[in-house]
Structure formats: structure tokens, C-alpha cells
Amino acid sequence: MKITIFTLFPEMVEPFFTSSIMKRAVEKALVSYEIVNFRDFADGVHKKADDIPYGGGAGMVLMPDPISKALDEYGAKGKRVVFPTPSGKPFTEKYAMDLSSESELFFICGHYEGLDQRVIDEYVTDEITIGDYVLSSGETASVVIIDALYRLIDGVISNESLEDESFSSNLLEYPQYTRPARYCTKSVPDVLLTGHHGHITQWRCDKRLEKTMLNRPDLLSNASLSIEERERLLKILDSEDKRNSQRWMLSEL
Ligand code: ADE
């Protein structure tokens, strides 16, 4: 996959591509990237890329010209162009999966009060929000979106790692433990030391249900639980009085 990022602050984005798992994905040629400073496409000695909003109001708006020249130069027109913005559609694992199947993606990093609407109308295919809060820069949001999607590309990380993680089957991930078996006063759950795969799988399944119930009960109504899983969920609920408040969720399943 080729990823092109249009930004006024390349230094905010570059380290992500030269570190950790992304670095390896780039070395293995599973991902290639280009970071474009669209100020280079602005006119005048000051290379001005933003201006005050028509109609008044606080802050500055990114001007259409520099960014559209950059988008044209890099052939973004007609391709999948993502613009992270608090007023976009919510980003989810499913959305990440959809984007990960593209061979080419473009990201426009907004700043200040945003981007001239005409550029959005002309080029942007996906306005995406990463959550109901406002960030000061589109760079951080772009990196979050890229991080979630590139790891789903075949060969970036093992399929096994993807299988049990949070949001697969609309359940959160089970807790993980490593050595030492005893840390401060806390021990690793006995079942994980037994080497009994069946019991470990069952324990992990219970923990996924339990954690989802506690932290994200909203996900359960979209989780296609087996009859056995529903029964286990009922058992978990019965054994824990404090979760009574979430009982109503079961009637929704
Ligand atoms: N830019 C600023 N806030 C954002 C958000 N919540 N999601 C995506 N892009 C943003």
C-alpha cells in the first residue's frame, strides 16, 4: 500500500514511519509512504497556506490553492482521500478493514479551524473522526487511522495476533500475563500455568465476555454470541452482583 500524507508539519508524522512495526512494514515493502509539505505549493515569499474565514469567526482556514495543487501533483483526484476531522464519520475497526484493502491512500492533515469546503467537495472521499473530542492537529488523527489500518495488511503482523484482539467478533481482548508468575502480591491466574489448552481457551473466552460486559456493554448487542457463550455470560452475571446494572443488555441479545 502506498500512503501519501499532506501536512504542514512533516516532523509530526515522519517518526511513525521510521519506528517499530511500521518501520518493518516499510522495509518489507508492504507499505511505502510519502510525506508532502503542502506549504511548498503556496505562493509568495511567506508561503501562506491559511487565511481568515469568510463570514467571520475565530481561527484560520487552510486555503484551497496550496493543498489542491499538491493533491493534483500527487495524483490524488479520484482516489481514496481521507480527511480526519471532528465532524467526520466515526472510525471503527470495520472502517480500518475497509481502508486496508486499498492499494493507495491519501491523507490531508488539517489544522486550525479546518479546510476550505471546496477542497473537501472536490477531493475528499472519507471525512473521518477518531472520537468525540477535538485535537489540535490532523496529523495525530491521521497517524491513529494509519496505525489501525496498515497492521491489517497481509504480512504486517501474524494472523494469529489479529484473531483474539479487541473488536474481533465485537468482543474486547482477554487479559495477558507474562513472567514472573508472582509479582508483588499478585499471582498469574492458575489456569494459565496448567498448560491445558481447552481450559485456557475457555478462561480467555470468559474473560473476553466479562471485560466487554464491564467496559463496553454496547458492543454485546452486535456480537454474534453462540448459545454457549450466552450461557456463560449469564453465569458471569449471576456470579457478580455488581454487574446487575448491565443485565438489561442480555434482553437485547
Ligand atoms: N482533528 C481534530 N480533532 C479530530 C478528531 N476527533 N478526529 C479526527 N480528526 C480530528
PDB file of C-alpha atoms and ligand atoms in Angstrom:
ATOM      1  CA  MET A   1       0.000   0.000   0.000  1.00  0.00           C
ATOM      2  CA  LYS A   2       1.192   3.485  -0.829  1.00  0.00           C
ATOM      3  CA  ILE A   3       0.280   6.193   1.699  1.00  0.00           C
ATOM      4  CA  THR A   4       0.715   9.879   0.905  1.00  0.00           C
ATOM      5  CA  ILE A   5       0.252  12.415   3.681  1.00  0.00           C
ATOM      6  CA  PHE A   6      -0.242  16.107   3.050  1.00  0.00           C
ATOM      7  CA  THR A   7       0.785  18.148   6.053  1.00  0.00           C
ATOM      8  CA  LEU A   8       2.253  21.469   7.163  1.00  0.00           C
ATOM      9  CA  PHE A   9       4.175  19.631   9.899  1.00  0.00           C
ATOM     10  CA  PRO A  10       6.061  16.670   8.361  1.00  0.00           C
ATOM     11  CA  GLU A  11       8.119  16.306  11.530  1.00  0.00           C
ATOM     12  CA  MET A  12       4.969  15.212  13.385  1.00  0.00           C
ATOM     13  CA  VAL A  13       4.381  12.287  11.033  1.00  0.00           C
ATOM     14  CA  GLU A  14       7.824  11.037   9.949  1.00  0.00           C
ATOM     15  CA  PRO A  15       8.794   9.252  13.222  1.00  0.00           C
ATOM     16  CA  PHE A  16       5.774   6.990  12.962  1.00  0.00           C
ATOM     17  CA  PHE A  17       7.032   5.584   9.650  1.00  0.00           C
ATOM     18  CA  THR A  18      10.580   5.062  10.873  1.00  0.00           C
ATOM     19  CA  SER A  19       9.783   3.185  14.103  1.00  0.00           C
ATOM     20  CA  SER A  20       8.661  -0.230  15.302  1.00  0.00           C
ATOM     21  CA  ILE A  21       6.246  -2.352  13.257  1.00  0.00           C
ATOM     22  CA  MET A  22       5.667   0.326  10.602  1.00  0.00           C
ATOM     23  CA  LYS A  23       9.416   0.549  10.029  1.00  0.00           C
ATOM     24  CA  ARG A  24       9.493  -3.198   9.341  1.00  0.00           C
ATOM     25  CA  ALA A  25       6.441  -2.996   7.065  1.00  0.00           C
ATOM     26  CA  VAL A  26       8.220  -0.313   5.040  1.00  0.00           C
ATOM     27  CA  GLU A  27      11.443  -2.357   4.906  1.00  0.00           C
ATOM     28  CA  LYS A  28       9.461  -5.386   3.696  1.00  0.00           C
ATOM     29  CA  ALA A  29       7.856  -3.134   1.030  1.00  0.00           C
ATOM     30  CA  LEU A  30       4.369  -3.888   2.361  1.00  0.00           C
ATOM     31  CA  VAL A  31       3.904  -0.151   2.858  1.00  0.00           C
ATOM     32  CA  SER A  32       5.506   2.802   1.115  1.00  0.00           C
ATOM     33  CA  TYR A  33       4.921   6.383   2.116  1.00  0.00           C
ATOM     34  CA  GLU A  34       5.460   9.948   1.053  1.00  0.00           C
ATOM     35  CA  ILE A  35       5.093  12.976   3.301  1.00  0.00           C
ATOM     36  CA  VAL A  36       4.302  16.147   1.400  1.00  0.00           C
ATOM     37  CA  ASN A  37       4.554  19.611   2.899  1.00  0.00           C
ATOM     38  CA  PHE A  38       1.825  21.434   1.050  1.00  0.00           C
ATOM     39  CA  ARG A  39       3.294  24.775   2.101  1.00  0.00           C
ATOM     40  CA  ASP A  40       5.756  24.081  -0.742  1.00  0.00           C
ATOM     41  CA  PHE A  41       2.797  24.598  -3.101  1.00  0.00           C
ATOM     42  CA  ALA A  42       1.892  28.007  -1.648  1.00  0.00           C
ATOM     43  CA  ASP A  43       2.713  31.251  -3.461  1.00  0.00           C
ATOM     44  CA  GLY A  44       4.617  34.305  -2.281  1.00  0.00           C
ATOM     45  CA  VAL A  45       7.668  34.785  -0.137  1.00  0.00           C
ATOM     46  CA  HIS A  46       5.737  33.872   3.014  1.00  0.00           C
ATOM     47  CA  LYS A  47       4.265  30.699   1.509  1.00  0.00           C
ATOM     48  CA  LYS A  48       0.932  31.473   3.143  1.00  0.00           C
ATOM     49  CA  ALA A  49      -1.291  28.390   3.445  1.00  0.00           C
ATOM     50  CA  ASP A  50      -4.150  29.669   5.631  1.00  0.00           C
ATOM     51  CA  ASP A  51      -6.416  32.693   5.883  1.00  0.00           C
ATOM     52  CA  ILE A  52      -9.294  34.103   7.970  1.00  0.00           C
ATOM     53  CA  PRO A  53     -12.750  32.531   7.477  1.00  0.00           C
ATOM     54  CA  TYR A  54     -15.327  34.244   5.281  1.00  0.00           C
ATOM     55  CA  GLY A  55     -18.232  35.363   7.417  1.00  0.00           C
ATOM     56  CA  GLY A  56     -16.003  35.926  10.421  1.00  0.00           C
ATOM     57  CA  GLY A  57     -15.205  33.720  13.377  1.00  0.00           C
ATOM     58  CA  ALA A  58     -12.187  32.513  15.279  1.00  0.00           C
ATOM     59  CA  GLY A  59      -9.075  30.922  13.821  1.00  0.00           C
ATOM     60  CA  MET A  60      -7.709  30.347  10.357  1.00  0.00           C
ATOM     61  CA  VAL A  61      -8.837  28.125   7.483  1.00  0.00           C
ATOM     62  CA  LEU A  62      -6.491  26.212   5.150  1.00  0.00           C
ATOM     63  CA  MET A  63      -6.640  27.866   1.728  1.00  0.00           C
ATOM     64  CA  PRO A  64      -7.770  25.801  -1.267  1.00  0.00           C
ATOM     65  CA  ASP A  65      -4.882  26.569  -3.599  1.00  0.00           C
ATOM     66  CA  PRO A  66      -1.764  25.101  -1.961  1.00  0.00           C
ATOM     67  CA  ILE A  67      -3.444  21.861  -0.924  1.00  0.00           C
ATOM     68  CA  SER A  68      -5.253  21.329  -4.248  1.00  0.00           C
ATOM     69  CA  LYS A  69      -2.042  21.933  -6.216  1.00  0.00           C
ATOM     70  CA  ALA A  70      -0.319  19.351  -4.022  1.00  0.00           C
ATOM     71  CA  LEU A  71      -3.182  16.859  -4.418  1.00  0.00           C
ATOM     72  CA  ASP A  72      -3.102  17.277  -8.216  1.00  0.00           C
ATOM     73  CA  GLU A  73       0.673  16.921  -8.364  1.00  0.00           C
ATOM     74  CA  TYR A  74       0.469  13.611  -6.462  1.00  0.00           C
ATOM     75  CA  GLY A  75      -2.485  12.269  -8.462  1.00  0.00           C
ATOM     76  CA  ALA A  76      -4.999  12.119  -5.596  1.00  0.00           C
ATOM     77  CA  LYS A  77      -8.075  13.038  -7.663  1.00  0.00           C
ATOM     78  CA  GLY A  78     -10.462  10.094  -7.951  1.00  0.00           C
ATOM     79  CA  LYS A  79      -8.539   8.042  -5.365  1.00  0.00           C
ATOM     80  CA  ARG A  80      -9.398   7.411  -1.713  1.00  0.00           C
ATOM     81  CA  VAL A  81      -8.628  10.684   0.081  1.00  0.00           C
ATOM     82  CA  VAL A  82      -9.069  10.764   3.862  1.00  0.00           C
ATOM     83  CA  PHE A  83      -9.593  13.991   5.785  1.00  0.00           C
ATOM     84  CA  PRO A  84      -9.588  13.459   9.564  1.00  0.00           C
ATOM     85  CA  THR A  85     -11.963  15.931  11.187  1.00  0.00           C
ATOM     86  CA  PRO A  86     -14.108  16.007  14.327  1.00  0.00           C
ATOM     87  CA  SER A  87     -17.131  16.365  12.048  1.00  0.00           C
ATOM     88  CA  GLY A  88     -16.406  13.174  10.119  1.00  0.00           C
ATOM     89  CA  LYS A  89     -17.876   9.665  10.266  1.00  0.00           C
ATOM     90  CA  PRO A  90     -16.792   7.575  13.273  1.00  0.00           C
ATOM     91  CA  PHE A  91     -13.659   5.484  12.778  1.00  0.00           C
ATOM     92  CA  THR A  92     -14.007   1.805  13.722  1.00  0.00           C
ATOM     93  CA  GLU A  93     -12.127  -1.451  13.225  1.00  0.00           C
ATOM     94  CA  LYS A  94     -14.523  -2.207  10.352  1.00  0.00           C
ATOM     95  CA  TYR A  95     -13.646   1.126   8.751  1.00  0.00           C
ATOM     96  CA  ALA A  96      -9.957   0.327   9.202  1.00  0.00           C
ATOM     97  CA  MET A  97     -10.501  -3.024   7.458  1.00  0.00           C
ATOM     98  CA  ASP A  98     -12.202  -1.339   4.550  1.00  0.00           C
ATOM     99  CA  LEU A  99      -9.361   1.186   4.110  1.00  0.00           C
ATOM    100  CA  SER A 100      -6.696  -1.521   4.476  1.00  0.00           C
ATOM    101  CA  SER A 101      -7.863  -3.159   1.238  1.00  0.00           C
ATOM    102  CA  GLU A 102      -6.919  -0.090  -0.847  1.00  0.00           C
ATOM    103  CA  SER A 103      -3.625  -0.065  -2.747  1.00  0.00           C
ATOM    104  CA  GLU A 104      -3.275   3.684  -2.359  1.00  0.00           C
ATOM    105  CA  LEU A 105      -4.466   6.168   0.265  1.00  0.00           C
ATOM    106  CA  PHE A 106      -4.070   9.921   0.689  1.00  0.00           C
ATOM    107  CA  PHE A 107      -4.388  11.825   3.962  1.00  0.00           C
ATOM    108  CA  ILE A 108      -4.918  15.557   4.359  1.00  0.00           C
ATOM    109  CA  CYS A 109      -3.907  16.838   7.780  1.00  0.00           C
ATOM    110  CA  GLY A 110      -5.998  19.807   8.798  1.00  0.00           C
ATOM    111  CA  HIS A 111      -5.039  22.451  11.287  1.00  0.00           C
ATOM    112  CA  TYR A 112      -6.571  25.496  12.837  1.00  0.00           C
ATOM    113  CA  GLU A 113     -10.297  25.782  12.016  1.00  0.00           C
ATOM    114  CA  GLY A 114     -10.141  23.313   9.140  1.00  0.00           C
ATOM    115  CA  LEU A 115     -10.022  23.135   5.391  1.00  0.00           C
ATOM    116  CA  ASP A 116     -11.877  25.172   2.755  1.00  0.00           C
ATOM    117  CA  GLN A 117     -15.063  23.193   1.994  1.00  0.00           C
ATOM    118  CA  ARG A 118     -14.461  23.355  -1.770  1.00  0.00           C
ATOM    119  CA  VAL A 119     -11.369  21.181  -1.399  1.00  0.00           C
ATOM    120  CA  ILE A 120     -13.366  18.684   0.634  1.00  0.00           C
ATOM    121  CA  ASP A 121     -16.097  18.629  -2.015  1.00  0.00           C
ATOM    122  CA  GLU A 122     -13.609  18.201  -4.846  1.00  0.00           C
ATOM    123  CA  TYR A 123     -11.162  15.645  -3.462  1.00  0.00           C
ATOM    124  CA  VAL A 124     -12.125  14.100  -0.124  1.00  0.00           C
ATOM    125  CA  THR A 125     -13.830  10.692  -0.159  1.00  0.00           C
ATOM    126  CA  ASP A 126     -13.693   9.992   3.579  1.00  0.00           C
ATOM    127  CA  GLU A 127     -14.187  12.546   6.351  1.00  0.00           C
ATOM    128  CA  ILE A 128     -13.343  10.600   9.490  1.00  0.00           C
ATOM    129  CA  THR A 129     -13.419  11.351  13.208  1.00  0.00           C
ATOM    130  CA  ILE A 130     -11.391   9.245  15.607  1.00  0.00           C
ATOM    131  CA  GLY A 131     -13.605  10.178  18.564  1.00  0.00           C
ATOM    132  CA  ASP A 132     -15.832  12.771  20.133  1.00  0.00           C
ATOM    133  CA  TYR A 133     -13.133  15.194  21.180  1.00  0.00           C
ATOM    134  CA  VAL A 134     -11.182  17.883  19.350  1.00  0.00           C
ATOM    135  CA  LEU A 135      -7.465  17.509  18.630  1.00  0.00           C
ATOM    136  CA  SER A 136      -5.247  20.436  17.782  1.00  0.00           C
ATOM    137  CA  SER A 137      -3.879  18.725  14.685  1.00  0.00           C
ATOM    138  CA  GLY A 138      -4.964  16.365  11.930  1.00  0.00           C
ATOM    139  CA  GLU A 139      -1.523  14.747  11.992  1.00  0.00           C
ATOM    140  CA  THR A 140      -2.192  12.829  15.208  1.00  0.00           C
ATOM    141  CA  ALA A 141      -5.584  11.692  13.915  1.00  0.00           C
ATOM    142  CA  SER A 142      -4.042  10.608  10.568  1.00  0.00           C
ATOM    143  CA  VAL A 143      -1.408   8.578  12.367  1.00  0.00           C
ATOM    144  CA  VAL A 144      -4.085   6.893  14.501  1.00  0.00           C
ATOM    145  CA  ILE A 145      -6.074   5.948  11.399  1.00  0.00           C
ATOM    146  CA  ILE A 146      -2.984   4.739   9.518  1.00  0.00           C
ATOM    147  CA  ASP A 147      -1.836   2.727  12.533  1.00  0.00           C
ATOM    148  CA  ALA A 148      -5.174   0.939  12.776  1.00  0.00           C
ATOM    149  CA  LEU A 149      -5.343   0.084   9.065  1.00  0.00           C
ATOM    150  CA  TYR A 150      -1.815  -0.830   7.957  1.00  0.00           C
ATOM    151  CA  ARG A 151      -1.483  -3.583  10.578  1.00  0.00           C
ATOM    152  CA  LEU A 152      -4.388  -5.365   8.856  1.00  0.00           C
ATOM    153  CA  ILE A 153      -2.434  -5.642   5.592  1.00  0.00           C
ATOM    154  CA  ASP A 154      -1.389  -9.247   4.947  1.00  0.00           C
ATOM    155  CA  GLY A 155       2.105  -9.939   6.248  1.00  0.00           C
ATOM    156  CA  VAL A 156       2.448  -6.908   8.544  1.00  0.00           C
ATOM    157  CA  ILE A 157       1.632  -8.873  11.691  1.00  0.00           C
ATOM    158  CA  SER A 158       0.700 -12.518  12.167  1.00  0.00           C
ATOM    159  CA  ASN A 159      -2.911 -13.563  11.600  1.00  0.00           C
ATOM    160  CA  GLU A 160      -2.810 -15.247  14.985  1.00  0.00           C
ATOM    161  CA  SER A 161      -2.195 -11.888  16.677  1.00  0.00           C
ATOM    162  CA  LEU A 162      -5.245 -10.429  14.948  1.00  0.00           C
ATOM    163  CA  GLU A 163      -7.616 -13.247  15.830  1.00  0.00           C
ATOM    164  CA  ASP A 164      -8.285 -12.689  19.527  1.00  0.00           C
ATOM    165  CA  GLU A 165      -7.667  -9.000  19.812  1.00  0.00           C
ATOM    166  CA  SER A 166     -10.234  -6.412  20.798  1.00  0.00           C
ATOM    167  CA  PHE A 167     -13.146  -5.868  18.395  1.00  0.00           C
ATOM    168  CA  SER A 168     -12.661  -9.186  16.599  1.00  0.00           C
ATOM    169  CA  SER A 169     -16.202 -10.661  16.982  1.00  0.00           C
ATOM    170  CA  ASN A 170     -17.190  -7.421  18.726  1.00  0.00           C
ATOM    171  CA  LEU A 171     -15.563  -8.529  21.976  1.00  0.00           C
ATOM    172  CA  LEU A 172     -12.655  -6.971  23.851  1.00  0.00           C
ATOM    173  CA  GLU A 173      -9.387  -8.831  24.312  1.00  0.00           C
ATOM    174  CA  TYR A 174      -8.731 -11.115  27.312  1.00  0.00           C
ATOM    175  CA  PRO A 175      -6.053 -10.036  29.839  1.00  0.00           C
ATOM    176  CA  GLN A 176      -2.447 -11.100  29.244  1.00  0.00           C
ATOM    177  CA  TYR A 177       0.240 -12.123  31.755  1.00  0.00           C
ATOM    178  CA  THR A 178       3.952 -12.873  31.480  1.00  0.00           C
ATOM    179  CA  ARG A 179       6.787 -13.839  33.854  1.00  0.00           C
ATOM    180  CA  PRO A 180       7.183 -13.664  36.796  1.00  0.00           C
ATOM    181  CA  ALA A 181       4.312 -15.888  37.933  1.00  0.00           C
ATOM    182  CA  ARG A 182       4.165 -13.868  41.135  1.00  0.00           C
ATOM    183  CA  TYR A 183       4.520 -10.088  41.053  1.00  0.00           C
ATOM    184  CA  CYS A 184       4.287  -8.099  44.287  1.00  0.00           C
ATOM    185  CA  THR A 185       1.369  -9.823  46.000  1.00  0.00           C
ATOM    186  CA  LYS A 186      -0.354 -10.815  42.765  1.00  0.00           C
ATOM    187  CA  SER A 187      -0.215 -14.200  41.047  1.00  0.00           C
ATOM    188  CA  VAL A 188      -0.917 -15.177  37.455  1.00  0.00           C
ATOM    189  CA  PRO A 189      -4.300 -16.987  37.266  1.00  0.00           C
ATOM    190  CA  ASP A 190      -3.663 -20.702  37.962  1.00  0.00           C
ATOM    191  CA  VAL A 191      -5.337 -21.890  34.764  1.00  0.00           C
ATOM    192  CA  LEU A 192      -2.672 -20.200  32.617  1.00  0.00           C
ATOM    193  CA  LEU A 193       0.041 -22.276  34.302  1.00  0.00           C
ATOM    194  CA  THR A 194      -1.697 -25.621  33.730  1.00  0.00           C
ATOM    195  CA  GLY A 195      -0.767 -25.978  30.047  1.00  0.00           C
ATOM    196  CA  HIS A 196      -4.330 -27.268  29.452  1.00  0.00           C
ATOM    197  CA  HIS A 197      -5.318 -25.623  26.165  1.00  0.00           C
ATOM    198  CA  GLY A 198      -9.047 -26.337  26.483  1.00  0.00           C
ATOM    199  CA  HIS A 199      -9.274 -24.761  29.921  1.00  0.00           C
ATOM    200  CA  ILE A 200      -7.140 -21.789  28.874  1.00  0.00           C
ATOM    201  CA  THR A 201      -9.337 -21.156  25.828  1.00  0.00           C
ATOM    202  CA  GLN A 202     -12.447 -21.326  27.997  1.00  0.00           C
ATOM    203  CA  TRP A 203     -10.956 -18.944  30.575  1.00  0.00           C
ATOM    204  CA  ARG A 204      -9.971 -16.482  27.857  1.00  0.00           C
ATOM    205  CA  CYS A 205     -13.418 -16.648  26.315  1.00  0.00           C
ATOM    206  CA  ASP A 206     -14.991 -15.908  29.725  1.00  0.00           C
ATOM    207  CA  LYS A 207     -12.627 -13.001  30.285  1.00  0.00           C
ATOM    208  CA  ARG A 208     -13.448 -11.500  26.885  1.00  0.00           C
ATOM    209  CA  LEU A 209     -17.149 -11.668  27.709  1.00  0.00           C
ATOM    210  CA  GLU A 210     -16.588 -10.298  31.212  1.00  0.00           C
ATOM    211  CA  LYS A 211     -14.404  -7.412  30.074  1.00  0.00           C
ATOM    212  CA  THR A 212     -16.780  -6.449  27.267  1.00  0.00           C
ATOM    213  CA  MET A 213     -19.678  -6.568  29.702  1.00  0.00           C
ATOM    214  CA  LEU A 214     -17.872  -4.254  32.104  1.00  0.00           C
ATOM    215  CA  ASN A 215     -16.171  -1.787  29.755  1.00  0.00           C
ATOM    216  CA  ARG A 216     -18.199  -1.846  26.542  1.00  0.00           C
ATOM    217  CA  PRO A 217     -21.661  -3.380  27.045  1.00  0.00           C
ATOM    218  CA  ASP A 218     -22.753  -1.530  23.890  1.00  0.00           C
ATOM    219  CA  LEU A 219     -20.644  -3.938  21.804  1.00  0.00           C
ATOM    220  CA  LEU A 220     -22.517  -7.010  23.020  1.00  0.00           C
ATOM    221  CA  SER A 221     -25.638  -6.292  21.039  1.00  0.00           C
ATOM    222  CA  ASN A 222     -23.577  -6.640  17.830  1.00  0.00           C
ATOM    223  CA  ALA A 223     -21.553  -9.648  18.982  1.00  0.00           C
ATOM    224  CA  SER A 224     -22.879 -12.825  17.418  1.00  0.00           C
ATOM    225  CA  LEU A 225     -22.602 -14.971  20.533  1.00  0.00           C
ATOM    226  CA  SER A 226     -23.136 -18.729  20.432  1.00  0.00           C
ATOM    227  CA  ILE A 227     -25.733 -20.264  22.754  1.00  0.00           C
ATOM    228  CA  GLU A 228     -22.873 -21.496  24.910  1.00  0.00           C
ATOM    229  CA  GLU A 229     -21.360 -18.007  25.105  1.00  0.00           C
ATOM    230  CA  ARG A 230     -24.705 -16.511  26.105  1.00  0.00           C
ATOM    231  CA  GLU A 231     -24.998 -19.105  28.848  1.00  0.00           C
ATOM    232  CA  ARG A 232     -21.518 -18.293  30.073  1.00  0.00           C
ATOM    233  CA  LEU A 233     -22.356 -14.622  30.038  1.00  0.00           C
ATOM    234  CA  LEU A 234     -25.402 -15.332  32.220  1.00  0.00           C
ATOM    235  CA  LYS A 235     -23.213 -17.298  34.615  1.00  0.00           C
ATOM    236  CA  ILE A 236     -20.691 -14.468  34.780  1.00  0.00           C
ATOM    237  CA  LEU A 237     -23.522 -12.059  35.530  1.00  0.00           C
ATOM    238  CA  ASP A 238     -25.005 -14.305  38.184  1.00  0.00           C
ATOM    239  CA  SER A 239     -21.710 -14.658  39.967  1.00  0.00           C
ATOM    240  CA  GLU A 240     -21.073 -10.932  40.103  1.00  0.00           C
ATOM    241  CA  ASP A 241     -23.736  -8.836  41.811  1.00  0.00           C
ATOM    242  CA  LYS A 242     -22.010  -5.618  40.918  1.00  0.00           C
ATOM    243  CA  ARG A 243     -22.820  -6.168  37.274  1.00  0.00           C
ATOM    244  CA  ASN A 244     -26.548  -6.250  37.848  1.00  0.00           C
ATOM    245  CA  SER A 245     -26.867  -2.883  36.226  1.00  0.00           C
ATOM    246  CA  GLN A 246     -25.890  -4.363  32.895  1.00  0.00           C
ATOM    247  CA  ARG A 247     -28.447  -7.188  32.964  1.00  0.00           C
ATOM    248  CA  TRP A 248     -30.783  -5.357  30.673  1.00  0.00           C
ATOM    249  CA  MET A 249     -28.221  -5.830  27.901  1.00  0.00           C
ATOM    250  CA  LEU A 250     -28.970  -9.532  27.758  1.00  0.00           C
ATOM    251  CA  SER A 251     -32.534  -8.929  26.771  1.00  0.00           C
ATOM    252  CA  GLU A 252     -31.161  -7.152  23.724  1.00  0.00           C
ATOM    253  CA  LEU A 253     -29.091 -10.139  22.518  1.00  0.00           C
TER     254      LEU A 253
HETATM  255  N1  ADE B   1      -8.983  16.669  14.073  1.00  0.00           N
HETATM  256  C1  ADE B   1      -9.250  17.284  15.240  1.00  0.00           C
HETATM  257  N2  ADE B   1      -9.970  16.516  16.033  1.00  0.00           N
HETATM  258  C2  ADE B   1     -10.187  15.354  15.381  1.00  0.00           C
HETATM  259  C3  ADE B   1     -10.900  14.173  15.669  1.00  0.00           C
HETATM  260  N3  ADE B   1     -11.540  13.998  16.810  1.00  0.00           N
HETATM  261  N4  ADE B   1     -10.897  13.192  14.759  1.00  0.00           N
HETATM  262  C4  ADE B   1     -10.272  13.365  13.584  1.00  0.00           C
HETATM  263  N5  ADE B   1      -9.603  14.462  13.249  1.00  0.00           N
HETATM  264  C5  ADE B   1      -9.553  15.460  14.124  1.00  0.00           C
END
